[in-house]
Structure formats: C-alpha cells, structure tokens
Tab-separated table of C-alpha atoms in Angstrom:
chain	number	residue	atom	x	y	z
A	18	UNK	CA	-15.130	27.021	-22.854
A	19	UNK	CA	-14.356	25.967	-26.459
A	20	UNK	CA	-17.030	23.580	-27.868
A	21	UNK	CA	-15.439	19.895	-27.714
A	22	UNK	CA	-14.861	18.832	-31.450
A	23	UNK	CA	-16.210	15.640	-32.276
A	24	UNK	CA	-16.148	12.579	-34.788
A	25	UNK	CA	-19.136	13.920	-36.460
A	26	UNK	CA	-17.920	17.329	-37.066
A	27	UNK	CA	-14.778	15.401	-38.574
A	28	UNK	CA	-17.112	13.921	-40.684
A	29	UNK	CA	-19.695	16.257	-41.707
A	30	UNK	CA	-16.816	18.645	-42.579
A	31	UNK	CA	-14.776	15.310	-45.191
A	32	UNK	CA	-18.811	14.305	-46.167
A	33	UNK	CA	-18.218	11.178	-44.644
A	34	UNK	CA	-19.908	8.657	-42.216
A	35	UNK	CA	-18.751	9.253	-38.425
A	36	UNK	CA	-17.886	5.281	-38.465
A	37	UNK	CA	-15.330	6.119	-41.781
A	38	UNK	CA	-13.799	8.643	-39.036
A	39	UNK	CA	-13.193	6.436	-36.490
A	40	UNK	CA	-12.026	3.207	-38.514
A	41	UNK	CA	-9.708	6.088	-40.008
A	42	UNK	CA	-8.556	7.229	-36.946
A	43	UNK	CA	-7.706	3.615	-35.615
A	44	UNK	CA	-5.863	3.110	-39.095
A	45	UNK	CA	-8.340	0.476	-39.859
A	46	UNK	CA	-6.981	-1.540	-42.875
A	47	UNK	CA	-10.605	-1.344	-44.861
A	48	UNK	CA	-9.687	2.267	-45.128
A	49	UNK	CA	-7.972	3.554	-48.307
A	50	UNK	CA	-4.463	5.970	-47.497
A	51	UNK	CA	-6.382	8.944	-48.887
A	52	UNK	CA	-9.157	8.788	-46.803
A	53	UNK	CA	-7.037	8.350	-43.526
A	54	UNK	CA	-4.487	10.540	-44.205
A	55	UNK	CA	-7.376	13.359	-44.694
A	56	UNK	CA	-9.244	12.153	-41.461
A	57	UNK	CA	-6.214	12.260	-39.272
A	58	UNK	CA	-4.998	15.848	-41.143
A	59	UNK	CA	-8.483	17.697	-40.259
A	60	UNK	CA	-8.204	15.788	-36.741
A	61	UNK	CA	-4.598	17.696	-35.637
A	62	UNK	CA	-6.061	21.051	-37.254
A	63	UNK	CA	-9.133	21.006	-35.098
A	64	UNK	CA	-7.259	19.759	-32.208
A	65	UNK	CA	-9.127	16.752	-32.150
A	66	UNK	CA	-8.514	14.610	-28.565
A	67	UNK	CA	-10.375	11.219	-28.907
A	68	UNK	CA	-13.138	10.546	-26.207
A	69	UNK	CA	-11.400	7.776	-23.743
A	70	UNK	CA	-14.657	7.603	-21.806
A	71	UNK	CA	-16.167	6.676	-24.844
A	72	UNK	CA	-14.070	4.181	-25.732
A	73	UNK	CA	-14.138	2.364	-22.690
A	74	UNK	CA	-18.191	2.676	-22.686
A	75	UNK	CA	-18.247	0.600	-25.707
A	76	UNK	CA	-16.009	-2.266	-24.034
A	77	UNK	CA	-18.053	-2.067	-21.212
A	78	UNK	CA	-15.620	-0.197	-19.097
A	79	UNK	CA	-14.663	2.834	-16.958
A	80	UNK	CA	-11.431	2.736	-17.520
A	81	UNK	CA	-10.836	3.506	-14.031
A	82	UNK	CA	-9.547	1.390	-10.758
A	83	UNK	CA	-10.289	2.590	-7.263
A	84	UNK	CA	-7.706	2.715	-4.537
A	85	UNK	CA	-8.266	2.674	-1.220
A	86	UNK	CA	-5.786	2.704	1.843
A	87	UNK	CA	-5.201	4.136	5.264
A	88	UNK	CA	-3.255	7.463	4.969
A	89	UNK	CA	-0.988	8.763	1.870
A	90	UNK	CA	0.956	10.999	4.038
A	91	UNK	CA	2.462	7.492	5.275
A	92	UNK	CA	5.641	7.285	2.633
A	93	UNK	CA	5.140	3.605	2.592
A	94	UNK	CA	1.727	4.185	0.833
A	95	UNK	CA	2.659	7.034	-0.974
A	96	UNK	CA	5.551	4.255	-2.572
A	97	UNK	CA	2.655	1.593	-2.673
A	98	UNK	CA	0.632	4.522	-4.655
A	99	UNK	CA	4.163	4.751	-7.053
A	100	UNK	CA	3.775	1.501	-7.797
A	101	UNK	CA	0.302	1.157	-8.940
A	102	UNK	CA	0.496	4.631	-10.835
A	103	UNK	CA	3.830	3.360	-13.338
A	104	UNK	CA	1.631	0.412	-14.631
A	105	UNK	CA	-1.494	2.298	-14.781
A	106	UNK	CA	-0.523	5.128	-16.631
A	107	UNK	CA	1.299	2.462	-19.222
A	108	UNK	CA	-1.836	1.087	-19.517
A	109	UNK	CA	-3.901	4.456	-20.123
A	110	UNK	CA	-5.966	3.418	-16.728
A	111	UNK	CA	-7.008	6.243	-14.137
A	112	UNK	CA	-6.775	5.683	-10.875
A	113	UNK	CA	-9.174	7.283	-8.443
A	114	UNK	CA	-7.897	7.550	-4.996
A	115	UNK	CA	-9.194	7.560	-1.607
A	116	UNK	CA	-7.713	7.508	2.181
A	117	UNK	CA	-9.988	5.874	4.816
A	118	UNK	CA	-7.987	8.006	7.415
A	119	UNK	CA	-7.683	3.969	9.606
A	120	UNK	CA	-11.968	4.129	9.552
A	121	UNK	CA	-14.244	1.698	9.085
A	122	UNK	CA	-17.771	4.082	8.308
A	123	UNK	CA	-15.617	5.830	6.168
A	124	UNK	CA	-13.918	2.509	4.406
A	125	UNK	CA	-17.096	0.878	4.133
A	126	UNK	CA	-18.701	4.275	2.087
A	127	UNK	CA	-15.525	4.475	-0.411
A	128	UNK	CA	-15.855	0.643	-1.604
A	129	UNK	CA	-20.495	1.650	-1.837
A	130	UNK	CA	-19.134	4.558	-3.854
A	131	UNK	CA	-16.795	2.892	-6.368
A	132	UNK	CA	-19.203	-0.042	-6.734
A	133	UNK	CA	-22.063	2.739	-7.355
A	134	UNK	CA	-19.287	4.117	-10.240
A	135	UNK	CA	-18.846	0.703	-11.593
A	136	UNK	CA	-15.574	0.888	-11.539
A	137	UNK	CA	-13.257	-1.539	-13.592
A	138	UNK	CA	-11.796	-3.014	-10.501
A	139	UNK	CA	-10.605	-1.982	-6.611
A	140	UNK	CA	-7.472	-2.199	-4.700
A	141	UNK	CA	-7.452	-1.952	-1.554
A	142	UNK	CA	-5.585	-1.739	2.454
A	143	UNK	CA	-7.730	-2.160	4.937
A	144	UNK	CA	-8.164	-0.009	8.077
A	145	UNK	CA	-7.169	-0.360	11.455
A	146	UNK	CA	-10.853	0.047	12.526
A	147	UNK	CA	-11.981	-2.776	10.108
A	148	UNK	CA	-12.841	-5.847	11.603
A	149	UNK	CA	-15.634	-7.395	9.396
A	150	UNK	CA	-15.585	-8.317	5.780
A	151	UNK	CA	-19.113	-7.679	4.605
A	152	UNK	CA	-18.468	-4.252	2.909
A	153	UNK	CA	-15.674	-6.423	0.678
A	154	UNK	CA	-17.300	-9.191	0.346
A	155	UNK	CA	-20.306	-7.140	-1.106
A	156	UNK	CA	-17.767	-5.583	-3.426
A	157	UNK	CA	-16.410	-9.394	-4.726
A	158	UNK	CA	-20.069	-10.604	-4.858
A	159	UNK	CA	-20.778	-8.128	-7.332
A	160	UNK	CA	-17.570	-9.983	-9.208
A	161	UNK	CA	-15.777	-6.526	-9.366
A	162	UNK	CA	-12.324	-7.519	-9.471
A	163	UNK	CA	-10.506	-6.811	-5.977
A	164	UNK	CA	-6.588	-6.942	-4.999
A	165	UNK	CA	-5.869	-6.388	-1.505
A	166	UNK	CA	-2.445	-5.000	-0.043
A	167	UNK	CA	0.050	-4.594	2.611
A	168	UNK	CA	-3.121	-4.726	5.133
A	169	UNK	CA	-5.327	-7.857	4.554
A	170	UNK	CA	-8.038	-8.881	6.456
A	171	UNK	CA	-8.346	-12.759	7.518
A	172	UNK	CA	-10.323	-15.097	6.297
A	173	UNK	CA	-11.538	-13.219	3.010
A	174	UNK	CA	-10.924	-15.085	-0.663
A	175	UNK	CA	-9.726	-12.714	-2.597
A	176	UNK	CA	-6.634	-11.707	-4.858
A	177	UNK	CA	-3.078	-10.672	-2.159
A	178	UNK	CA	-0.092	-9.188	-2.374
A	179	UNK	CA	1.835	-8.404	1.043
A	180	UNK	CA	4.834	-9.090	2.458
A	181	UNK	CA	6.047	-11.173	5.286
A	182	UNK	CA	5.947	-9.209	7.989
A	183	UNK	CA	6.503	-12.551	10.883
A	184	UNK	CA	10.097	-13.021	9.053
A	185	UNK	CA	10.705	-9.279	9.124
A	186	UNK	CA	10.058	-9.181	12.889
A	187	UNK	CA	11.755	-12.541	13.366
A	188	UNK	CA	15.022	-11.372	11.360
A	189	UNK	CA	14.790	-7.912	13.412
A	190	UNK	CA	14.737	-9.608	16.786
A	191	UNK	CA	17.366	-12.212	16.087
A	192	UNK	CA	19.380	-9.713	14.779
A	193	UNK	CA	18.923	-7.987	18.346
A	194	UNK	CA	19.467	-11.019	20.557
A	195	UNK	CA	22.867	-11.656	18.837
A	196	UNK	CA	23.999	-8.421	19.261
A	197	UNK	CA	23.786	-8.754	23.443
A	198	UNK	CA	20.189	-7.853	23.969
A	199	UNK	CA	18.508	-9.385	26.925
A	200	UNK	CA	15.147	-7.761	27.158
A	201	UNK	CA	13.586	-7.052	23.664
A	202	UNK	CA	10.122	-4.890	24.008
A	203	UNK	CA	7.705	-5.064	21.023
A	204	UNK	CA	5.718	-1.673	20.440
A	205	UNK	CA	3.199	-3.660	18.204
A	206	UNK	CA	0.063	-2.213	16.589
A	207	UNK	CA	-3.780	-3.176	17.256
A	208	UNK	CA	-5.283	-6.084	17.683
A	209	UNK	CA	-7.539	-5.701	14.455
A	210	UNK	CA	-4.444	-5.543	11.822
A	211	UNK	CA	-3.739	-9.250	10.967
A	212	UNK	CA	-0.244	-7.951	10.492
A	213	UNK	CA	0.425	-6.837	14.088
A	214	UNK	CA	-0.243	-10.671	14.767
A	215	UNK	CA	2.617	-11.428	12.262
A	216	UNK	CA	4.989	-9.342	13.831
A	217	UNK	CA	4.157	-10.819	17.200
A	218	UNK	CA	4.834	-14.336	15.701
A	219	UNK	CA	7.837	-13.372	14.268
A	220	UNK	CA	8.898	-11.500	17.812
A	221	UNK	CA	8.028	-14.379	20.313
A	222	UNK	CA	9.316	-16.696	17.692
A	223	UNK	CA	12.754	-15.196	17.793
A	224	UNK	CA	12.934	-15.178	20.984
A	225	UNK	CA	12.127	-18.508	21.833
A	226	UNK	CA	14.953	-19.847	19.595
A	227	UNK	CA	17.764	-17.401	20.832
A	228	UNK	CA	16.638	-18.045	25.291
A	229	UNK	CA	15.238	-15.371	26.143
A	230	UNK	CA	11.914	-15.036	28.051
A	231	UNK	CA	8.679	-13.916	27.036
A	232	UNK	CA	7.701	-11.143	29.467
A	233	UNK	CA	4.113	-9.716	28.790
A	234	UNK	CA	5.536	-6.099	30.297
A	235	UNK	CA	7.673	-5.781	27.111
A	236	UNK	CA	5.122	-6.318	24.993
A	237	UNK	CA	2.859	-2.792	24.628
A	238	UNK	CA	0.200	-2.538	21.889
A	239	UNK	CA	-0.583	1.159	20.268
A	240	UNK	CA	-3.461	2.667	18.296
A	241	UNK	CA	-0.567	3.830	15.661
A	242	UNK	CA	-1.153	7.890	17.147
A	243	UNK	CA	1.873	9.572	18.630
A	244	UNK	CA	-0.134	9.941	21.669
A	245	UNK	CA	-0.379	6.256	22.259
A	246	UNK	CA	3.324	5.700	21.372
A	247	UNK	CA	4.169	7.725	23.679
A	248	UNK	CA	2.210	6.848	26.539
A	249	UNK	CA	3.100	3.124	26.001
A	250	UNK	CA	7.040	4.147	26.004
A	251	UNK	CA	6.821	5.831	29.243
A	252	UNK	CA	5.244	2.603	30.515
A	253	UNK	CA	7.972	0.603	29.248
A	254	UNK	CA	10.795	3.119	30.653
A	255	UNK	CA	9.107	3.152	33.987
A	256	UNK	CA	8.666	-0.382	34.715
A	257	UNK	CA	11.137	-2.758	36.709
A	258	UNK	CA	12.105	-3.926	33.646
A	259	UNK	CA	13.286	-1.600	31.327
A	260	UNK	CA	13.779	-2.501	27.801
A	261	UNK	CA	17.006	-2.597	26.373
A	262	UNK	CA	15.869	-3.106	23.102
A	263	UNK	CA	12.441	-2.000	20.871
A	264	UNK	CA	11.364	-3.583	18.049
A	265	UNK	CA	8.899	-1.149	16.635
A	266	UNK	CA	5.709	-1.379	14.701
A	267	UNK	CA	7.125	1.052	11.937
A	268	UNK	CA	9.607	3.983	11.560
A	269	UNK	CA	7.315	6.506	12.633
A	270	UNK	CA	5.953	4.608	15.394
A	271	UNK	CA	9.955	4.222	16.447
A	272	UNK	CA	10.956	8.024	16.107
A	273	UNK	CA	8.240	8.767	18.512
A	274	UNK	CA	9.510	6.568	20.694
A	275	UNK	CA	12.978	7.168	20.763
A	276	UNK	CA	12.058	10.969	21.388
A	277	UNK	CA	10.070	9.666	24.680
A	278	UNK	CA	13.808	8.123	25.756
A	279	UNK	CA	15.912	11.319	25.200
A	280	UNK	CA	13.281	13.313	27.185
A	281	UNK	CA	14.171	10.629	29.923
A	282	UNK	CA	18.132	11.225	29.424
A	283	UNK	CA	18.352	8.249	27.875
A	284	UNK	CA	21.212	7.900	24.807
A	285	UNK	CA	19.271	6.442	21.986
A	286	UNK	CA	21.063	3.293	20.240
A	287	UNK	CA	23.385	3.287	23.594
A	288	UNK	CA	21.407	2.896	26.597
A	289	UNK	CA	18.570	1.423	24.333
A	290	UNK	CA	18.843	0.525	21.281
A	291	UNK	CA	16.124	0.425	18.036
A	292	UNK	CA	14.860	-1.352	14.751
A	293	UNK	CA	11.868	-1.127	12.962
A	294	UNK	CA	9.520	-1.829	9.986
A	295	UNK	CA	9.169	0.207	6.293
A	296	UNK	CA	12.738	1.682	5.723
A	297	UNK	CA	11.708	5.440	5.180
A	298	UNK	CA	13.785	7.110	3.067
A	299	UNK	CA	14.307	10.329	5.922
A	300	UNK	CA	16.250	8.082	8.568
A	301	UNK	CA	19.425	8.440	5.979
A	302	UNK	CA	18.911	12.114	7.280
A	303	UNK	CA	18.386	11.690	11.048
A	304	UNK	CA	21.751	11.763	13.101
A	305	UNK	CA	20.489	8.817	14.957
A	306	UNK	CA	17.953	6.518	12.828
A	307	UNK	CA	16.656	3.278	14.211
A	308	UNK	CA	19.932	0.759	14.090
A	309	UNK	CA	18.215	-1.394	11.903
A	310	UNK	CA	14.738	-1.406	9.691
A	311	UNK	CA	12.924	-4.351	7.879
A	312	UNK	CA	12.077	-3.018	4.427
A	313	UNK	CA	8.846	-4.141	2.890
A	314	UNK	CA	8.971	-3.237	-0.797
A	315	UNK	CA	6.102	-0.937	-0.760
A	316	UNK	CA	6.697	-0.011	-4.788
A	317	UNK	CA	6.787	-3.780	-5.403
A	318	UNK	CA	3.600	-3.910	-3.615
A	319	UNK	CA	1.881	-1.391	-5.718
A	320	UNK	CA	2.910	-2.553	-8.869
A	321	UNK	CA	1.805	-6.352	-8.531
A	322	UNK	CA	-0.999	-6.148	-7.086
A	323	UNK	CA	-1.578	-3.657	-9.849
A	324	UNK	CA	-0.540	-5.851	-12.243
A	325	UNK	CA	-2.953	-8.695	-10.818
A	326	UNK	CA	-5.754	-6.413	-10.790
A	327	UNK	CA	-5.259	-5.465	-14.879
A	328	UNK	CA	-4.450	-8.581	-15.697
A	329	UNK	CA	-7.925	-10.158	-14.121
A	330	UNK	CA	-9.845	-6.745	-15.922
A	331	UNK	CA	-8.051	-8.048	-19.019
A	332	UNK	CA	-9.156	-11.730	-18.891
A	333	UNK	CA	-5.812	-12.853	-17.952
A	334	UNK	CA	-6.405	-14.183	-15.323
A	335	UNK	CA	-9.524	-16.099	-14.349
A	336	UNK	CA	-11.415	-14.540	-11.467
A	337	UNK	CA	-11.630	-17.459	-9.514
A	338	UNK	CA	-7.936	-18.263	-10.021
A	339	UNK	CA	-6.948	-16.166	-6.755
A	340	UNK	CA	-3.434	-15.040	-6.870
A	341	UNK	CA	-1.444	-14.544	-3.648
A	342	UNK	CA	1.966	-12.894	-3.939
A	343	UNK	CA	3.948	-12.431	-0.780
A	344	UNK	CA	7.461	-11.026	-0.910
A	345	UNK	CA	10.645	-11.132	0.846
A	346	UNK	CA	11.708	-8.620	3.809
A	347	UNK	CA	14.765	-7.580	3.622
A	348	UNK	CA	16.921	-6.142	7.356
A	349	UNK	CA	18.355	-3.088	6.336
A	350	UNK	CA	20.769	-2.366	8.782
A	351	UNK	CA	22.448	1.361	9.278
A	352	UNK	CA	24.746	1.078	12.227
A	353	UNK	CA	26.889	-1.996	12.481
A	354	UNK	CA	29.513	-0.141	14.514
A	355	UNK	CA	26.577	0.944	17.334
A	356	UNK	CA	28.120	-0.467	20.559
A	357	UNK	CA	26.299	-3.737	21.094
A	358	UNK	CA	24.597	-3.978	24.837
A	359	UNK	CA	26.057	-5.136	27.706
C-alpha cells in the first residue's frame, strides 16, 4: 500500500508549521492567498485526502451512529435504512449497521459493542425477543444519544419516531366491515412487540363500532416465521368459523397466508378476502396482492428519527427534551372493483 500523505509532509515539503497547513486547508482567514493557494496546490498533487477520523477526534467524536434493527432483508427496513442514509451522508456521518436477526442475546451485545466504540449516537428497533429495557437503558445512562423506531419498547424515556399502527388496523378493518365482511380474523404478531398490541386495539376497536363480535377463534398470534403463519391459517380455515376476512400483521405475513388458502381451493380476494400492513413495493407485481395495505412511511421513519438523533449530537436539541414523532397511516387500497362478500 502507498504510504498515507499527511499534514506534516505538506508542511515539511512548503517549510511550514503543520498548523499553517491545516488553517490553510480550512481557508482560515489569518492565512495570506499565497500561502493557501500553495498549501491546497501541493495537497491535489500528492493526492492529499484529509483525515475525517481525525477531525472528529478533536471534537470529541466518532463521527459515526449505530443502527440497529430486526432484519434488512425486510423492505420496510431496508426503506427505514434509506431514510437514515440520505441525511447521513449530507451530513458526512457513517453509519454502522447491525441486524439483531428478532434476538435479544444478540440485541443486547450490538448496543455493549457500540457503547464500547463510543459511538456518536444509536438508533435503534427493537426485537421481537426483547422484553426488558436494561441493555437500553444502560446505553441512555451513559447519555449516548438514542432514537428508537418503528418497534419501541414500553415504558422507556427516550427519543420516538413510529407510526400509528392502532389507526392503521382500525382504518383496515373498517374498511373491511363496510365492504360486507362479517367475520374479520386478525393474524397479529407476538405478544412482546408493543405494536402487535396497537394493531389489536385498532382491530377490536373497529369492530366494536361497525357490530360485529369479538370472537377469540379469529384472533391467531404468530412468531412472524412462515412456519407459524402457516400453521395459524390452517387453524383459522379449519375451524367452524371460517374467516371471511384477514387483517394481517404485514405483507409478508399475508402472502404466506393467502398461499395456505389456495392450497385449500380457496379463491383469494373472493372466497376470502385480504389487507395488510407496510405497502411493499412487489404486490404492484403479484396478480392477486392483498386488497388493501396500511402504509407506514418507513423512509419518513428513517429520516426523522435520523434527523432527531443529529440534531441532539449537534446540541440542537437538549437531551432531556425527548422528542416523539408519530406519523399518519395511510390505507392504500389496490382493488376497489374486488367483489365485496356476501
């Protein structure tokens, strides 16, 4: 490897101090023209790349973020990831990124790890396994800034940005009910996600308002693998009372499902029908998508809480001023001439 070329070979070479170099180099006004125009000349013949690291060293900074989060294969994070990246990258800030794969051990090492890096600040989604707060709160109590996202974890004070998932589930299953549907299953997700709660709000909610009953059959809750999709579906097919209607924990979770019915020679969106959470981009290629899917702004979600987290880096804003930033759902719907049941 080429030797790395250096303020004081800039300087040795122009017999000048190494500090003349880099007040040159950041056009510093006590500088005369001459002086800087030769600094920053030698500086593009060598090739000269300024030390970033360096830099930040002397604020007192990494000049890196941590990101943690369930899976990236999952488009909504890979958006969320989109998000956090345009900002960063405008502000010259690396982001290092980890997946917890939905596991607490491994959760609990990534936050040890980036707090061992000092990094300049965390974001992060919490697992499905997670169901204490001690490995965050160790992170906060270290006053390392901390956004959390999409998945947030009850009970914790810290900086949010989500979105809200009970009126997403409470738009979807109106939006069933007036279109016919009597019995409206909910494949919701585990018990540890504080949004799975939200969408069951938002489900029982809904149907409360629009008459129909609450039947505990309908209502099947998954570990978020195929395999438990579609084991649950088959229960739901097989009971007395059949859905006609899923609401779905997300996309994937519904595709799954709605395989599970055509095994059973059932006529997806006829004999039962579907909608579900994130809005991923491949349903405009599926012949028959879910009808109907609540979109939750994952590049939105990215970017503030990205913003959030700079901004309290920056001194912007104060770390005890906690900032909570929950956004709209919007239905998008696919299929408004799918026959309606009944």
């Amino acid at each position: 490897m080429k030797d790395v070329i250096t303020i004081k070979q800039i300087a040795r070479q122009l017999n000048v101090s190494p500090s003349t170099v880099s007040r040159a180099l950041q056009n510093h006004p006590r500088i005369s023209a001459h002086t800087r125009d030769a600094v920053h000349a030698l500086a593009d013949q060598l090739k000269y790349l300024p030390s970033t690291t360096a830099r930040n060293l002397q604020r007192g900074r990494t000049g890196v973020i941590g990101m943690v989060l369930p899976e990236i294969r999952e488009n909504f994070f890979s958006e969320v990831i989109n998000g956090v990246e345009e900002l960063a990258f405008e502000h010259h800030v690396t982001v290092a990124l980890y997946q917890s794969h939905d596991r607490f051990d491994r959760e609990k090492q990534i936050l040890k790890v980036l707090a061992s890096n000092r990094v300049d600040g965390v974001l992060l989604s919490v697992a499905k396994e997670t169901q204490q707060n001690h490995h965050i709160q160790e992170v906060l109590d270290r006053q390392i800034p901390l956004v959390l996202f999409d998945r947030i974890p009850a009970n914790l004070a810290a900086h949010q940005v989500e979105c809200n998932i009970e009126k997403g589930a409470y738009e979807a299953t109106k939006w069933l009910a007036r279109r016919g549907h009597q019995r409206i299953a909910l494949l919701n997700g585990p018990y540890t996600l504080v949004a799975s709660e939200e969408r069951y709000r938002g489900y029982i909610t809904a149907l409360v308002e629009e008459g129909l009953p609450v039947e505990n059959a309908l209502i099947k809750r998954i570990d978020l693998t195929a395999q438990d999709t579609v084991l649950k579906m088959q229960q739901l097919l097989t009971s007395n009372t059949r859905p006609d209607a899923v609401l779905a924990f997300n996309d994937y979770v519904a595709l799954d499902a709605m395989q599970v019915c055509r095994n059973h020679g059932l006529v997806v969106n006829q004999d039962i029908s579907f909608v579900s959470f994130a809005n991923l981009p491949l349903n405009t290629y599926l012949e028959h998508p879910p009808l109907a899917s609540v979109e939750q702004h994952p590049y939105k979600i990215g970017f503030m809480a990205a913003e959030i987290l700079l901004n309290v880096i920056n001194g912007k804003i104060a770390p005890e001023n906690l900032q909570k930033v929950t956004l709209e759902p919007e239905l998008v719907v696919r299929d408004t001439d799918a026959p309606e049941a009944g």
